[in-house]
mmCIF file of C-alpha atoms and ligand atoms in Angstrom:
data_model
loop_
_atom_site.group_PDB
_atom_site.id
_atom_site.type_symbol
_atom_site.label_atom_id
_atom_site.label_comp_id
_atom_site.label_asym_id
_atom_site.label_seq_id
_atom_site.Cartn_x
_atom_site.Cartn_y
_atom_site.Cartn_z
ATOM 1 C CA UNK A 1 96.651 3.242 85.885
ATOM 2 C CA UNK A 2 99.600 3.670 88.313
ATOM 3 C CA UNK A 3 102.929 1.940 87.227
ATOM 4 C CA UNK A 4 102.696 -0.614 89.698
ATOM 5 C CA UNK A 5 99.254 -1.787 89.000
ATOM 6 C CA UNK A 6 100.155 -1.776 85.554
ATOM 7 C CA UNK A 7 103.228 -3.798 86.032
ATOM 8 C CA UNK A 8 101.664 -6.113 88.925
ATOM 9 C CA UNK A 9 98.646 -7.117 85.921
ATOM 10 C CA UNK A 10 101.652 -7.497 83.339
ATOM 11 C CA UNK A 11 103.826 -9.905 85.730
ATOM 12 C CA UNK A 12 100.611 -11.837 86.515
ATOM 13 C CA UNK A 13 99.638 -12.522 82.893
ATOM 14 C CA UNK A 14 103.216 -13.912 82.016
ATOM 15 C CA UNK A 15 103.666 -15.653 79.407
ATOM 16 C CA UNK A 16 102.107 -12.785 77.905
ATOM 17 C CA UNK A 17 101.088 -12.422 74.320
ATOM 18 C CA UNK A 18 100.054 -8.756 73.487
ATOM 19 C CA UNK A 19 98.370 -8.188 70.175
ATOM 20 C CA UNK A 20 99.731 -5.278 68.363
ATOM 21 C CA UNK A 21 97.108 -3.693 66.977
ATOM 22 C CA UNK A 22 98.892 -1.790 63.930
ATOM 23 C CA UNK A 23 97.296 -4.774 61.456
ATOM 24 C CA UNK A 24 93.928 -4.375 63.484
ATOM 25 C CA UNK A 25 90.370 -2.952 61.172
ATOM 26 C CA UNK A 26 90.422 0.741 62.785
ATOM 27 C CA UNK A 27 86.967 1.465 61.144
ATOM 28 C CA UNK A 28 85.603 -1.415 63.642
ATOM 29 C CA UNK A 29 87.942 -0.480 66.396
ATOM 30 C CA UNK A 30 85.459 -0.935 68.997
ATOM 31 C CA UNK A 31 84.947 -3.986 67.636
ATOM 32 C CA UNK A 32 88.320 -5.420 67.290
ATOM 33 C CA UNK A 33 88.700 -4.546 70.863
ATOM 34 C CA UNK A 34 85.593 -6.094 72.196
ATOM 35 C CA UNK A 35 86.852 -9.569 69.893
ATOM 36 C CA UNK A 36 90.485 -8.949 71.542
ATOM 37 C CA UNK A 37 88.738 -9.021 75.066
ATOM 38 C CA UNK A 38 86.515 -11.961 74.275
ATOM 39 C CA UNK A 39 89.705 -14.129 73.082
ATOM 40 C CA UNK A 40 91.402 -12.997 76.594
ATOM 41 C CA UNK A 41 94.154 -11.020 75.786
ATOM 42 C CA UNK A 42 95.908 -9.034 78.576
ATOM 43 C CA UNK A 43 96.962 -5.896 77.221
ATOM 44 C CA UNK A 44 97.397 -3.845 73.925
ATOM 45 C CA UNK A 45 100.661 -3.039 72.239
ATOM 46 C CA UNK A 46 99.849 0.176 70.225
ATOM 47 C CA UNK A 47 102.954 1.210 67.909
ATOM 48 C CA UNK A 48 103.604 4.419 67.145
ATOM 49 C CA UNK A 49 105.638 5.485 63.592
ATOM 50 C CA UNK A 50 106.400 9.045 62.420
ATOM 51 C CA UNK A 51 107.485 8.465 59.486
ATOM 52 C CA UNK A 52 111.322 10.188 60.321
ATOM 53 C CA UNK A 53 112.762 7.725 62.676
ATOM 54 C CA UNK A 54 111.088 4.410 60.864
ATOM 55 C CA UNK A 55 110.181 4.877 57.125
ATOM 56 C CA UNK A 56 106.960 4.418 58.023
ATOM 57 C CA UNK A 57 103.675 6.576 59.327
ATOM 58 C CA UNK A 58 100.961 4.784 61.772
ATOM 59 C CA UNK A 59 98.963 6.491 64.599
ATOM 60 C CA UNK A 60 99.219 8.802 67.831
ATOM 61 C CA UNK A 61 98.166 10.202 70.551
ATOM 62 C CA UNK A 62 94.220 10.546 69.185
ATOM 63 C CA UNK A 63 94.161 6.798 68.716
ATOM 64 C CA UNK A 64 96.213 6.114 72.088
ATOM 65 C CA UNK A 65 92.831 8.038 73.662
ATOM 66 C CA UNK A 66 90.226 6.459 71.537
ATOM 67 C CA UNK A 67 91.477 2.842 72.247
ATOM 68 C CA UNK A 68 91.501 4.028 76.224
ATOM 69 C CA UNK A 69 88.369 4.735 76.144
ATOM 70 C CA UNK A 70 87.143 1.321 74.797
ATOM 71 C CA UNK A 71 88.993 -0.843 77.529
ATOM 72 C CA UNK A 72 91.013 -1.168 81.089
ATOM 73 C CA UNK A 73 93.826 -3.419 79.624
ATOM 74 C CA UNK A 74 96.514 -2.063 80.157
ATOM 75 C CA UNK A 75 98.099 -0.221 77.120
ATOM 76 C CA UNK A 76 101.580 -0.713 76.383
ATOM 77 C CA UNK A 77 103.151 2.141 73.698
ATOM 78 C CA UNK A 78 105.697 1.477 71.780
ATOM 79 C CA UNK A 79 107.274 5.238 70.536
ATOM 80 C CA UNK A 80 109.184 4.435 67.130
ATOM 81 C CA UNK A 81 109.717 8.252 66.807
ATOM 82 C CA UNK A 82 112.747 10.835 66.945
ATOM 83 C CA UNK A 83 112.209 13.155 70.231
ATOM 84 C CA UNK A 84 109.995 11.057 72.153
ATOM 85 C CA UNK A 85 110.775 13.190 75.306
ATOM 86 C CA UNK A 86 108.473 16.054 74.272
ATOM 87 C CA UNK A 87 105.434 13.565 73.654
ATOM 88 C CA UNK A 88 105.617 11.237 77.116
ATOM 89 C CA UNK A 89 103.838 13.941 78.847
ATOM 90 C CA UNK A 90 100.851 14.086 75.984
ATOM 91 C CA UNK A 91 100.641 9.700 75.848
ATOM 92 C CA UNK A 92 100.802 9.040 79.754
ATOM 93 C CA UNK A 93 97.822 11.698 79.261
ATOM 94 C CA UNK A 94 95.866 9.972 76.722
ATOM 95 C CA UNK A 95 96.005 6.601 78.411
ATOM 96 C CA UNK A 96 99.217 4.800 78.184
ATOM 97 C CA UNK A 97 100.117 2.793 81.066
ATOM 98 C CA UNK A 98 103.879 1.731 79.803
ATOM 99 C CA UNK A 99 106.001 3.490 77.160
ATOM 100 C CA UNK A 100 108.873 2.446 75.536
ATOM 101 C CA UNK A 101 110.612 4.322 73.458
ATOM 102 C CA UNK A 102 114.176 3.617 71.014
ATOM 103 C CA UNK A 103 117.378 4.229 72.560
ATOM 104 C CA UNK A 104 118.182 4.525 68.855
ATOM 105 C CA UNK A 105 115.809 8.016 68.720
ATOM 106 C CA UNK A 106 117.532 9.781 71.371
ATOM 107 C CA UNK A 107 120.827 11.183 72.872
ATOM 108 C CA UNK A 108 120.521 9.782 76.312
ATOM 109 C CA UNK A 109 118.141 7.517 77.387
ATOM 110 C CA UNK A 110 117.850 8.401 81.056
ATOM 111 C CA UNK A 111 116.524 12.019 80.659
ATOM 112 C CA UNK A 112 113.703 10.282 78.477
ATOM 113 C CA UNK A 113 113.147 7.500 81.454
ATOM 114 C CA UNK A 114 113.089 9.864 84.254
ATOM 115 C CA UNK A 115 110.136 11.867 82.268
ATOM 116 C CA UNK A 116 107.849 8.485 81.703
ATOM 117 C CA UNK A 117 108.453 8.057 85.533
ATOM 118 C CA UNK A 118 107.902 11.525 86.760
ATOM 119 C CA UNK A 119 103.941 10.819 84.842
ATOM 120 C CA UNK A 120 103.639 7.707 87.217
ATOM 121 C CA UNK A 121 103.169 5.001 84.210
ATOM 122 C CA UNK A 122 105.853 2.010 83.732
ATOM 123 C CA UNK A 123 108.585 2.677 80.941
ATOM 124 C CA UNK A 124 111.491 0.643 79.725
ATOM 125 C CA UNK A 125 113.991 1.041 76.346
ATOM 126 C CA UNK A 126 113.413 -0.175 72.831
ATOM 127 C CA UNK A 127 116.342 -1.852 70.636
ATOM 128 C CA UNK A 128 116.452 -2.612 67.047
ATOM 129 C CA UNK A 129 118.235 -5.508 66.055
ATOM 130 C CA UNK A 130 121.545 -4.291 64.968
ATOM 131 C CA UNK A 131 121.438 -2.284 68.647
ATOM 132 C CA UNK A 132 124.273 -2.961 71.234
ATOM 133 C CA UNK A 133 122.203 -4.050 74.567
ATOM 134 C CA UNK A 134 125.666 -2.736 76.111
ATOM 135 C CA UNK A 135 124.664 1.025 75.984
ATOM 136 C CA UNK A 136 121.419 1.010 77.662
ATOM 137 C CA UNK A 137 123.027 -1.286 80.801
ATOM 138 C CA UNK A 138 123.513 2.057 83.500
ATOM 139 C CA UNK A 139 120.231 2.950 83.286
ATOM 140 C CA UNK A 140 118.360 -0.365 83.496
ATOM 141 C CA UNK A 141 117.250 0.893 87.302
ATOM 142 C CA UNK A 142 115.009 3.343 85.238
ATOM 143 C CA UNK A 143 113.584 0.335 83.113
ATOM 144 C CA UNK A 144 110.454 -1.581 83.751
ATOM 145 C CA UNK A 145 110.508 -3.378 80.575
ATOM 146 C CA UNK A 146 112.832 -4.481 78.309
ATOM 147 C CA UNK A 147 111.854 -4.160 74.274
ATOM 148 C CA UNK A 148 114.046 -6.170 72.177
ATOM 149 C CA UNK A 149 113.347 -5.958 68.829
ATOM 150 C CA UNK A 150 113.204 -8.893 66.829
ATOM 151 C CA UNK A 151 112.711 -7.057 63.000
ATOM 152 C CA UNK A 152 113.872 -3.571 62.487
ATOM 153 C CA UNK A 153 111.158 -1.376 63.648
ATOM 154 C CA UNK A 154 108.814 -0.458 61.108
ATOM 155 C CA UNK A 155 106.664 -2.416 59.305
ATOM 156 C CA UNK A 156 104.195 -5.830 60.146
ATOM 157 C CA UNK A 157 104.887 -9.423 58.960
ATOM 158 C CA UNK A 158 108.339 -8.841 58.579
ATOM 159 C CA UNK A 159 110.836 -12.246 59.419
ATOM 160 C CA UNK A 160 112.026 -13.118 62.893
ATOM 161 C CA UNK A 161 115.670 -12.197 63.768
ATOM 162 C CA UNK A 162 116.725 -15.525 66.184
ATOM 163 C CA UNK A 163 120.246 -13.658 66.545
ATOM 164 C CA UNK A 164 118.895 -10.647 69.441
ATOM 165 C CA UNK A 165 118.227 -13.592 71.695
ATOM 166 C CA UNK A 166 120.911 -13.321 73.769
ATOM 167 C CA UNK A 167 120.371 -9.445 74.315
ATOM 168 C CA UNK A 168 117.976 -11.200 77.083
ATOM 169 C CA UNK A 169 120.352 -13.285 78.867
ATOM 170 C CA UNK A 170 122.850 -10.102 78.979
ATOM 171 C CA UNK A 171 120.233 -8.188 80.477
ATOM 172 C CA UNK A 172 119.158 -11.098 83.333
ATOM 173 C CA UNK A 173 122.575 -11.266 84.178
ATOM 174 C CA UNK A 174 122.972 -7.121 84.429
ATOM 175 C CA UNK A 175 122.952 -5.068 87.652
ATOM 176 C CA UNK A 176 119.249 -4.268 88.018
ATOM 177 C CA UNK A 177 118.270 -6.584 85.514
ATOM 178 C CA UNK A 178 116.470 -9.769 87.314
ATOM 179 C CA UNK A 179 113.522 -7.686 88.025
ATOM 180 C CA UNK A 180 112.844 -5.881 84.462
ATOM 181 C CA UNK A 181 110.253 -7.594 82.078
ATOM 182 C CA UNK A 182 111.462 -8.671 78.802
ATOM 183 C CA UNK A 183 109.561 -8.058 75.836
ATOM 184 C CA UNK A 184 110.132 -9.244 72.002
ATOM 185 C CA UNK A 185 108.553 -7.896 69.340
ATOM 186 C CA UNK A 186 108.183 -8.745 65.157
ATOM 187 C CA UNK A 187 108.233 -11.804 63.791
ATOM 188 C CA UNK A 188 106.125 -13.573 66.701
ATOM 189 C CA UNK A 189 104.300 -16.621 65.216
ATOM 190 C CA UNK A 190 104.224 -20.291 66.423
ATOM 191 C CA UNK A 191 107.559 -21.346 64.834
ATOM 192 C CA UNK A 192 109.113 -18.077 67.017
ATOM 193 C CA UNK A 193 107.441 -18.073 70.012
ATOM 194 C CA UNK A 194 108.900 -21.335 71.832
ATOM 195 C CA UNK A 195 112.707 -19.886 70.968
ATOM 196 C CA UNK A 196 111.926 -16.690 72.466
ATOM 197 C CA UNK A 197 110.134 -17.944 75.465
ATOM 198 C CA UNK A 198 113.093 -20.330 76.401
ATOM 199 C CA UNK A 199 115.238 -17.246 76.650
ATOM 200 C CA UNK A 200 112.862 -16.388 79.619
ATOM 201 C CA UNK A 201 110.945 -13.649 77.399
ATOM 202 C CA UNK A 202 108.007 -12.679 79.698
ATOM 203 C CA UNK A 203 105.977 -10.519 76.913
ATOM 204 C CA UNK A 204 105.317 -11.387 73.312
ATOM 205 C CA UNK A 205 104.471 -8.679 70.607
ATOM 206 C CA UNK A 206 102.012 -10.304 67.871
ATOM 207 C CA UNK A 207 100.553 -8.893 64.722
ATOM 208 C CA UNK A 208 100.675 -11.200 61.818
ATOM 209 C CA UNK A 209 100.145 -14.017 64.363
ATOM 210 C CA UNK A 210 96.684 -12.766 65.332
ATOM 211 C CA UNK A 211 95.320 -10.239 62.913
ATOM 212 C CA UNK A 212 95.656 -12.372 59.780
ATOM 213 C CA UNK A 213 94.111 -15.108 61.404
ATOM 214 C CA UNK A 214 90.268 -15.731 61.126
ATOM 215 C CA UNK A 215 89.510 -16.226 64.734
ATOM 216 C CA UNK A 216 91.624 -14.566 67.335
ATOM 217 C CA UNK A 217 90.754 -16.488 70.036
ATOM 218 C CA UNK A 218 92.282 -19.875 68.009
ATOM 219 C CA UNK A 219 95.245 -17.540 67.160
ATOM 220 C CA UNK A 220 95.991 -16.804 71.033
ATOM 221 C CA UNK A 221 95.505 -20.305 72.445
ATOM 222 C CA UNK A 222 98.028 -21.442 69.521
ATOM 223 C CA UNK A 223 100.909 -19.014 70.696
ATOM 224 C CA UNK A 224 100.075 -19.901 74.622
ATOM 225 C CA UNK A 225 100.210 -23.519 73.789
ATOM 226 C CA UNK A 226 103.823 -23.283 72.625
ATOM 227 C CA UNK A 227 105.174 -21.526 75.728
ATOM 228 C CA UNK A 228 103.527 -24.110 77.878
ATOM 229 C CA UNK A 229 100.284 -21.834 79.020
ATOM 230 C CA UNK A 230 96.811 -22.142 78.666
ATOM 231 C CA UNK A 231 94.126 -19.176 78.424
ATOM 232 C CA UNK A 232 91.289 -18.681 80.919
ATOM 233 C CA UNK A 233 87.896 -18.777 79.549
ATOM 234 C CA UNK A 234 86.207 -15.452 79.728
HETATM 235 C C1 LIG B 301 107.098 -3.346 64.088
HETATM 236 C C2 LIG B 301 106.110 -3.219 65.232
HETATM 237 C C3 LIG B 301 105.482 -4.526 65.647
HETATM 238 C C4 LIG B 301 104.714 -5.222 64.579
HETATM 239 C C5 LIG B 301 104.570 -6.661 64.901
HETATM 240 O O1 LIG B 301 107.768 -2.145 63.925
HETATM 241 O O2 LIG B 301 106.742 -2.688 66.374
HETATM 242 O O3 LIG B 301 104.739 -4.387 66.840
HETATM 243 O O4 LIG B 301 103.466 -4.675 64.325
HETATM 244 O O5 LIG B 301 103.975 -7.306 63.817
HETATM 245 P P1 LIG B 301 104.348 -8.800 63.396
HETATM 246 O O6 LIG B 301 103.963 -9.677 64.557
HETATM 247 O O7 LIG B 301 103.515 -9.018 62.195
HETATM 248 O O8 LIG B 301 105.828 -8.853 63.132
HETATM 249 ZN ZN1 LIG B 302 105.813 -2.683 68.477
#
């Protein structure tokens, strides 16, 4: 979908909580979707690993497609790769509707921002924790979405970092920066979720949170209770 549909549904659904689907059963994929739908989730985080810039391997572009073809949430891409610029093309393609992608991976981040634009999806920057917010700040007029990460990229169920907080209020208070959404991501549970949200975090990554509960629907009311929102029946 065009960026602006994708980020009017995004802005509409905040608080958001986006499932992250790297835990998820992907030999009952259509499944998991269908039971991600049913407990009225908004949109899909889908991380991408290649094993070079996080010591880790997950899925691409193939999976990207196959979980576009099961639903019309939007599907928000997070690149944890080196050299994401030569793959933007290939996921805007396959289905994305927002990428982000690690200042970390690249030289420059604007060359990178000005591709995910030129597709027509939504895009925004990536930070791990030990990341200055200070050298993304001139090109936050390319930025949809802000990704702070809140466990060095990599791995599920790792423990919540409380000190990248205030990479959020730095970016508010930035030239171009009231508009952007903010994103965290790692670490999300009900103890994490209330912090994060008072730091006026509009989109919440969750794996551990959801996929290693029973009943996902119980798992996503839990995290919307503690930000003060409920969840529409479907
Ligand atoms: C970590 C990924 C996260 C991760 C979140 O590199 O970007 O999206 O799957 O999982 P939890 O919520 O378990 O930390
Ligand atoms: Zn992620």
């Amino acid at each position: 979908m065009s960026r602006e549909k994708t980020l009017e549904i995004l802005r509409e659904a905040t608080p958001a909580i986006l499932p992250s689907l790297l835990l998820c059963d992907f030999g009952n994929l259509e499944r998991e979707i269908e039971k991600l739908h049913e407990a009225g989730f908004k949109s899909l985080h889908l991380d991408v690993m290649d094993g070079v810039f996080v010591p880790n391997f997950s899925y691409g572009i193939t999976i990207v497609e196959a979980v576009r073809k099961l639903t019309d949430m939007p599907l928000d891409v997070h690149l944890m790769m080196v050299e994401p610029q030569k793959y933007v093309q290939q996921f805007a393609s396959a289905g994305a509707d927002l990428i982000t992608f690690h200042a970390e991976a690249v030289d420059d981040t604007r060359p990178v921002l000005e591709a995910i634009r030129e597709t027509g999806i939504a895009g925004g920057i990536a930070l791990n924790p030990g990341t200055d917010v200070s050298m993304i700040e001139n090109d936050l007029d390319l930025c949809d979405v802000f990704l702070v990460m809140s466990v060095n990229a990599g791995f599920g169920g790792q423990s919540f970092i409380e000190s990248v907080l205030e990479k959020f209020s730095h970016i508010r208070n930035a030239p171009n920066g009231d508009r952007i959404l903010l994103e965290i991501d790692g670490g999300i549970n009900t103890d994490t979720i209330g912090q994060a949200h008072a730091m006026g975090v509009d989109l919440f990554v969750a794996g551990s949170a959801i996929f290693r509960q029973p009943d996902y629907r119980a798992a996503h009311d839990r995290l919307l209770e503690q930000v003060g929102a409920s969840n529409e029946r479907v």
